[in-house]
Coordinates of N, CA and C in Angstrom, one line a residue:
X1229 N 0.8 -1.2 0.0 CA 0.0 0.0 0.0 C 0.9 1.2 0.0
X1230 N 0.6 2.2 -0.9 CA 1.3 3.4 -0.9 C 0.4 4.5 -0.2
X1231 N 0.9 5.0 0.9 CA 0.1 5.9 1.7 C 0.6 7.3 1.6
X1232 N 1.6 7.6 0.8 CA 2.1 8.9 0.7 C 3.3 9.2 1.5
X1233 N 3.9 10.3 1.4 CA 5.1 10.7 2.1 C 4.8 11.8 3.0
X1234 N 5.2 11.7 4.3 CA 5.1 12.8 5.3 C 6.5 13.0 5.8
X1235 N 7.0 14.2 5.5 CA 8.4 14.5 5.9 C 8.6 14.6 7.4
X1236 N 9.7 14.2 8.0 CA 10.0 14.3 9.4 C 10.7 15.7 9.6
X1237 N 10.0 16.8 9.5 CA 10.6 18.1 9.6 C 10.1 18.9 10.7
X1238 N 9.3 18.4 11.6 CA 8.8 19.1 12.7 C 9.9 19.8 13.5
X1239 N 11.0 19.2 13.6 CA 12.1 19.8 14.4 C 12.6 21.1 13.8
X1240 N 12.2 21.4 12.6 CA 12.6 22.7 11.9 C 11.6 23.8 12.1
X1241 N 10.6 23.6 12.8 CA 9.5 24.6 12.9 C 9.9 26.0 13.3
X1242 N 10.8 26.2 14.2 CA 11.3 27.5 14.6 C 12.7 27.8 14.2
X1243 N 13.2 27.1 13.2 CA 14.6 27.3 12.8 C 14.8 28.4 11.8
X1244 N 13.7 28.9 11.2 CA 13.8 29.9 10.1 C 13.8 29.3 8.7
X1245 N 13.9 28.0 8.7 CA 13.9 27.3 7.4 C 12.4 27.2 7.0
X1246 N 12.1 27.7 5.7 CA 10.8 27.7 5.2 C 10.3 26.3 4.8
X1247 N 9.1 26.0 5.4 CA 8.5 24.7 5.0 C 7.2 24.9 4.2
X1248 N 6.9 24.0 3.4 CA 5.7 24.1 2.6 C 4.5 23.8 3.5
X1249 N 3.3 23.9 3.0 CA 2.1 23.6 3.7 C 2.1 22.2 4.3
X1250 N 2.6 21.2 3.5 CA 2.7 19.8 3.9 C 3.9 19.5 4.7
X1251 N 4.8 20.5 5.0 CA 5.9 20.2 5.8 C 7.2 19.9 5.1
X1252 N 7.3 20.1 3.8 CA 8.5 19.8 3.0 C 9.4 21.0 3.1
X1253 N 10.7 20.8 3.1 CA 11.6 21.9 3.1 C 11.7 22.6 1.7
X1254 N 11.5 23.9 1.7 CA 11.6 24.6 0.4 C 13.0 25.0 0.1
X1255 N 13.4 24.7 -1.1 CA 14.8 25.0 -1.5 C 14.7 25.7 -2.8
X1256 N 15.8 26.4 -3.2 CA 16.0 27.0 -4.5 C 16.6 26.0 -5.4
X1257 N 17.0 26.4 -6.6 CA 17.5 25.5 -7.6 C 19.0 25.1 -7.3
X1258 N 19.6 25.8 -6.3 CA 20.9 25.4 -5.8 C 20.8 24.5 -4.6
X1259 N 19.6 24.1 -4.2 CA 19.3 23.3 -3.0 C 19.6 24.0 -1.7
X1260 N 19.6 25.3 -1.8 CA 19.7 26.2 -0.6 C 18.3 26.3 0.1
X1261 N 18.3 26.3 1.4 CA 17.1 26.6 2.1 C 17.0 28.2 2.3
X1262 N 16.0 28.6 3.1 CA 15.8 30.0 3.3 C 16.8 30.5 4.4
X1263 N 17.6 29.7 5.0 CA 18.6 30.1 6.0 C 20.0 30.0 5.3
X1264 N 20.8 31.1 5.4 CA 22.1 31.2 4.7 C 23.0 30.0 5.1
X1265 N 23.6 29.5 4.0 CA 24.6 28.4 4.1 C 24.0 27.1 4.6
X1266 N 22.7 26.9 4.6 CA 22.0 25.6 4.9 C 21.4 25.1 3.7
X1267 N 21.7 23.9 3.4 CA 21.2 23.2 2.2 C 20.4 22.0 2.6
X1268 N 19.5 21.5 1.7 CA 18.7 20.4 2.0 C 18.5 19.6 0.7
X1269 N 18.4 18.3 0.9 CA 18.2 17.4 -0.3 C 17.4 16.2 0.2
X1270 N 16.9 15.5 -0.8 CA 16.3 14.2 -0.5 C 14.8 14.2 -0.3
X1271 N 14.3 13.2 0.4 CA 12.8 13.0 0.5 C 12.1 14.1 1.2
X1272 N 12.8 14.9 2.0 CA 12.1 16.0 2.8 C 12.0 17.3 2.1
X1273 N 12.6 17.4 0.9 CA 12.5 18.7 0.2 C 11.5 18.7 -0.9
X1274 N 11.1 19.9 -1.3 CA 10.2 20.1 -2.4 C 11.1 20.6 -3.6
X1275 N 10.8 20.0 -4.8 CA 11.6 20.4 -6.0 C 10.6 20.9 -7.0
X1276 N 11.2 21.4 -8.1 CA 10.3 21.8 -9.2 C 10.0 20.6 -10.1
X1277 N 8.7 20.5 -10.5 CA 8.3 19.5 -11.4 C 8.7 20.0 -12.8
X1278 N 9.5 19.3 -13.5 CA 10.0 19.8 -14.8 C 8.9 19.9 -15.9
X1279 N 7.8 19.2 -15.7 CA 6.8 19.3 -16.6 C 5.8 20.4 -16.4
X1280 N 5.6 20.8 -15.1 CA 4.6 21.8 -14.8 C 5.2 23.1 -14.3
X1281 N 6.4 23.0 -13.7 CA 7.0 24.2 -13.0 C 6.5 24.3 -11.6
X1282 N 5.5 23.5 -11.2 CA 5.0 23.5 -9.8 C 6.0 22.8 -8.9
X1283 N 5.8 23.0 -7.6 CA 6.6 22.4 -6.6 C 6.0 21.0 -6.2
X1284 N 6.8 20.0 -5.9 CA 6.3 18.7 -5.5 C 7.4 18.0 -4.8
X1285 N 7.1 16.9 -4.1 CA 8.1 16.1 -3.5 C 8.3 14.8 -4.3
X1286 N 9.5 14.4 -4.4 CA 9.9 13.2 -5.2 C 10.8 12.4 -4.3
X1287 N 10.2 11.4 -3.7 CA 10.9 10.5 -2.7 C 11.5 9.3 -3.5
X1288 N 12.6 9.6 -4.2 CA 13.3 8.6 -5.0 C 14.8 8.8 -4.8
X1289 N 15.5 7.7 -4.8 CA 17.0 7.7 -4.6 C 17.7 8.5 -5.7
X1290 N 17.3 8.3 -6.9 CA 18.1 8.9 -8.0 C 18.1 10.4 -7.9
X1291 N 16.9 11.1 -7.8 CA 16.9 12.5 -7.6 C 17.6 13.0 -6.3
X1292 N 17.5 12.2 -5.2 CA 18.2 12.6 -4.0 C 19.7 12.6 -4.2
X1293 N 20.2 11.6 -4.9 CA 21.6 11.5 -5.1 C 22.1 12.7 -6.0
X1294 N 21.3 13.0 -7.0 CA 21.7 14.2 -7.8 C 21.6 15.5 -7.0
X1295 N 20.6 15.7 -6.2 CA 20.5 16.9 -5.4 C 21.7 17.0 -4.5
X1296 N 22.1 15.9 -3.9 CA 23.2 15.9 -2.9 C 24.5 16.3 -3.6
X1297 N 24.7 15.8 -4.9 CA 25.9 16.2 -5.6 C 25.9 17.7 -5.9
X1298 N 24.7 18.2 -6.3 CA 24.6 19.6 -6.6 C 24.8 20.5 -5.4
X1299 N 24.2 20.1 -4.3 CA 24.4 20.8 -3.0 C 25.9 20.8 -2.6
X1300 N 26.5 19.7 -2.7 CA 27.9 19.6 -2.3 C 28.8 20.4 -3.2
X1301 N 28.5 20.4 -4.5 CA 29.2 21.3 -5.4 C 29.1 22.8 -5.1
X1302 N 27.8 23.2 -4.7 CA 27.6 24.6 -4.4 C 28.3 24.9 -3.0
X1303 N 28.3 24.0 -2.1 CA 29.0 24.2 -0.8 C 30.5 24.4 -1.0
X1304 N 31.1 23.9 -2.1 CA 32.5 24.0 -2.3 C 32.8 25.0 -3.4
X1305 N 31.9 25.9 -3.7 CA 32.2 27.0 -4.6 C 31.8 26.9 -6.0
X1306 N 31.2 25.8 -6.4 CA 30.7 25.7 -7.8 C 29.3 26.5 -7.9
X1307 N 28.9 26.6 -9.1 CA 27.5 27.2 -9.3 C 26.7 26.3 -10.1
X1308 N 26.1 25.3 -9.4 CA 25.3 24.2 -10.0 C 23.9 24.4 -9.7
X1309 N 23.0 24.0 -10.6 CA 21.6 24.1 -10.3 C 20.9 22.7 -10.6
X1310 N 19.9 22.5 -9.8 CA 19.0 21.3 -10.0 C 17.8 21.7 -10.8
X1311 N 17.6 21.2 -12.0 CA 16.6 21.6 -12.9 C 15.2 21.2 -12.4
X1312 N 15.1 20.2 -11.6 CA 13.8 19.7 -11.1 C 13.8 18.2 -11.4
X1313 N 12.6 17.6 -11.2 CA 12.4 16.2 -11.3 C 11.1 15.9 -12.0
X1314 N 11.2 14.7 -12.7 CA 9.9 14.2 -13.3 C 9.3 13.1 -12.4
X1315 N 10.1 12.4 -11.8 CA 9.6 11.4 -10.9 C 9.4 10.0 -11.5
X1316 N 10.3 9.6 -12.4 CA 10.2 8.3 -13.0 C 10.7 7.2 -12.1
X1317 N 10.1 6.0 -12.1 CA 10.6 5.0 -11.3 C 10.3 3.6 -11.9
X1318 N 11.1 2.6 -11.4 CA 10.9 1.3 -11.8 C 10.9 0.4 -10.6
X1319 N 10.0 -0.6 -10.5 CA 9.9 -1.4 -9.3 C 9.9 -2.9 -9.8
X1320 N 10.7 -3.7 -9.2 CA 10.6 -5.2 -9.6 C 10.4 -5.9 -8.3
X1321 N 9.4 -6.8 -8.3 CA 9.1 -7.6 -7.2 C 8.9 -9.0 -7.7
X1322 N 9.8 -9.9 -7.4 CA 9.8 -11.3 -8.0 C 9.8 -11.2 -9.5
X1323 N 8.8 -11.8 -10.1 CA 8.7 -11.8 -11.6 C 7.9 -10.6 -12.2
X1324 N 7.5 -9.7 -11.3 CA 6.6 -8.6 -11.8 C 7.4 -7.3 -11.8
X1325 N 7.4 -6.6 -12.9 CA 8.1 -5.3 -13.0 C 7.0 -4.3 -13.4
X1326 N 7.1 -3.1 -12.7 CA 6.2 -2.0 -13.0 C 7.1 -0.7 -13.1
X1327 N 6.6 0.2 -14.0 CA 7.3 1.4 -14.2 C 6.3 2.6 -14.3
X1328 N 6.8 3.7 -14.0 CA 6.0 4.9 -14.2 C 6.8 6.1 -14.5
X1329 N 6.3 7.0 -15.4 CA 7.0 8.2 -15.7 C 6.0 9.3 -16.1
X1330 N 6.4 10.5 -16.2 CA 5.6 11.6 -16.6 C 4.5 11.9 -15.5
X1331 N 3.3 12.2 -15.9 CA 2.3 12.6 -14.9 C 1.1 11.6 -15.0
X1332 N 0.5 11.5 -13.8 CA -0.6 10.6 -13.7 C -1.8 11.3 -14.3
X1333 N -2.7 10.6 -14.9 CA -3.9 11.2 -15.5 C -4.7 12.1 -14.5
X1334 N -4.8 11.7 -13.3 CA -5.5 12.6 -12.3 C -4.9 13.9 -12.2
X1335 N -3.5 14.0 -12.2 CA -2.8 15.3 -12.1 C -3.1 16.2 -13.3
X1336 N -3.0 15.5 -14.5 CA -3.3 16.3 -15.7 C -4.7 16.9 -15.7
X1337 N -5.7 16.1 -15.3 CA -7.0 16.6 -15.2 C -7.1 17.8 -14.3
X1338 N -6.5 17.7 -13.1 CA -6.5 18.8 -12.1 C -5.8 20.0 -12.7
X1339 N -4.9 19.9 -13.7 CA -4.2 21.0 -14.3 C -5.0 21.4 -15.6
X1340 N -6.2 20.9 -15.8 CA -7.0 21.2 -17.0 C -6.3 20.9 -18.3
X1341 N -5.5 19.9 -18.3 CA -4.8 19.5 -19.5 C -5.7 18.4 -20.2
X1342 N -5.6 18.4 -21.5 CA -6.3 17.3 -22.3 C -5.5 16.0 -22.0
X1343 N -6.2 14.9 -22.0 CA -5.6 13.7 -21.6 C -5.9 12.6 -22.7
X1344 N -4.9 11.9 -23.1 CA -5.1 10.7 -24.0 C -4.4 9.6 -23.3
X1345 N -5.1 8.4 -23.3 CA -4.5 7.3 -22.6 C -4.0 6.3 -23.7
X1346 N -2.9 5.7 -23.4 CA -2.4 4.6 -24.2 C -1.9 3.5 -23.3
X1347 N -2.4 2.3 -23.5 CA -2.0 1.2 -22.7 C -1.2 0.3 -23.6
X1348 N 0.0 -0.1 -23.3 CA 0.8 -1.0 -24.1 C 1.1 -2.2 -23.3
X1349 N 1.3 -3.3 -24.1 CA 1.7 -4.6 -23.5 C 2.9 -5.1 -24.2
X1350 N 4.0 -4.5 -23.9 CA 5.3 -4.9 -24.6 C 5.7 -6.3 -24.2
X1351 N 6.6 -6.9 -24.9 CA 7.2 -8.1 -24.6 C 7.9 -8.0 -23.2
X1352 N 7.8 -9.1 -22.5 CA 8.5 -9.1 -21.1 C 10.0 -9.0 -21.2
X1353 N 10.5 -9.5 -22.3 CA 11.9 -9.3 -22.6 C 12.1 -9.4 -24.1
X1354 N 13.3 -9.3 -24.6 CA 13.6 -9.2 -26.0 C 12.9 -10.3 -26.8
X1355 N 12.3 -10.0 -27.9 CA 11.5 -10.9 -28.7 C 12.4 -12.0 -29.3
X1356 N 13.7 -11.8 -29.3 CA 14.6 -12.8 -29.9 C 15.0 -13.8 -28.8
X1357 N 14.7 -13.6 -27.6 CA 15.1 -14.4 -26.5 C 13.9 -15.4 -26.3
X1358 N 14.3 -16.7 -26.0 CA 13.2 -17.7 -25.9 C 12.3 -17.4 -24.7
X1359 N 11.0 -17.7 -25.0 CA 10.0 -17.5 -23.9 C 9.4 -16.1 -23.9
X1360 N 9.8 -15.2 -24.8 CA 9.2 -13.8 -24.8 C 7.7 -13.9 -25.1
X1361 N 7.0 -13.1 -24.4 CA 5.5 -13.1 -24.6 C 5.0 -11.7 -24.2
X1362 N 3.9 -11.3 -24.8 CA 3.3 -10.0 -24.5 C 2.2 -10.1 -23.5
X1363 N 1.8 -11.4 -23.2 CA 0.7 -11.5 -22.3 C 1.2 -11.4 -20.8
X1364 N 0.3 -10.9 -20.0 CA 0.6 -10.7 -18.6 C 0.7 -12.1 -17.9
X1365 N 1.7 -12.3 -17.1 CA 1.8 -13.5 -16.3 C 1.9 -13.2 -14.9
X1366 N 1.0 -13.7 -14.1 CA 1.0 -13.5 -12.7 C 2.2 -14.1 -12.1
X1367 N 3.0 -13.4 -11.3 CA 4.2 -14.0 -10.7 C 3.9 -15.2 -9.8
X1368 N 4.7 -16.2 -9.9 CA 4.5 -17.4 -9.0 C 5.3 -17.1 -7.7
X1369 N 4.5 -16.9 -6.6 CA 5.1 -16.6 -5.3 C 5.0 -17.8 -4.4

């Protein structure tokens, strides 16, 4: 069950660091907080959605790693910016693989964007490899 992300940022309430309505740390494109020389990265920060320009949280390791590298570079005198995140992910559990990218239909509707759906059923692996099929197989657990 995916229940959403709630950041553990209550300890920052009176620190001067600006938090969003949902409690996420607000940063600029250099990963700086509202307090001079304090940077924040990872699951507790809000970043720019590269598709909409809106702020959102992206609790994924890849973006957190990139944010950390950019923050570290800026702390050591570089001038690096984090462009934002799309939030793509891949999950594998036993024989089942799931992936997501771009925006969910619900979010597009909320943004009053026209929506077209396309459902694909690609081969589970290369068609030249024995046993390739396009039909869904329930994983044997």
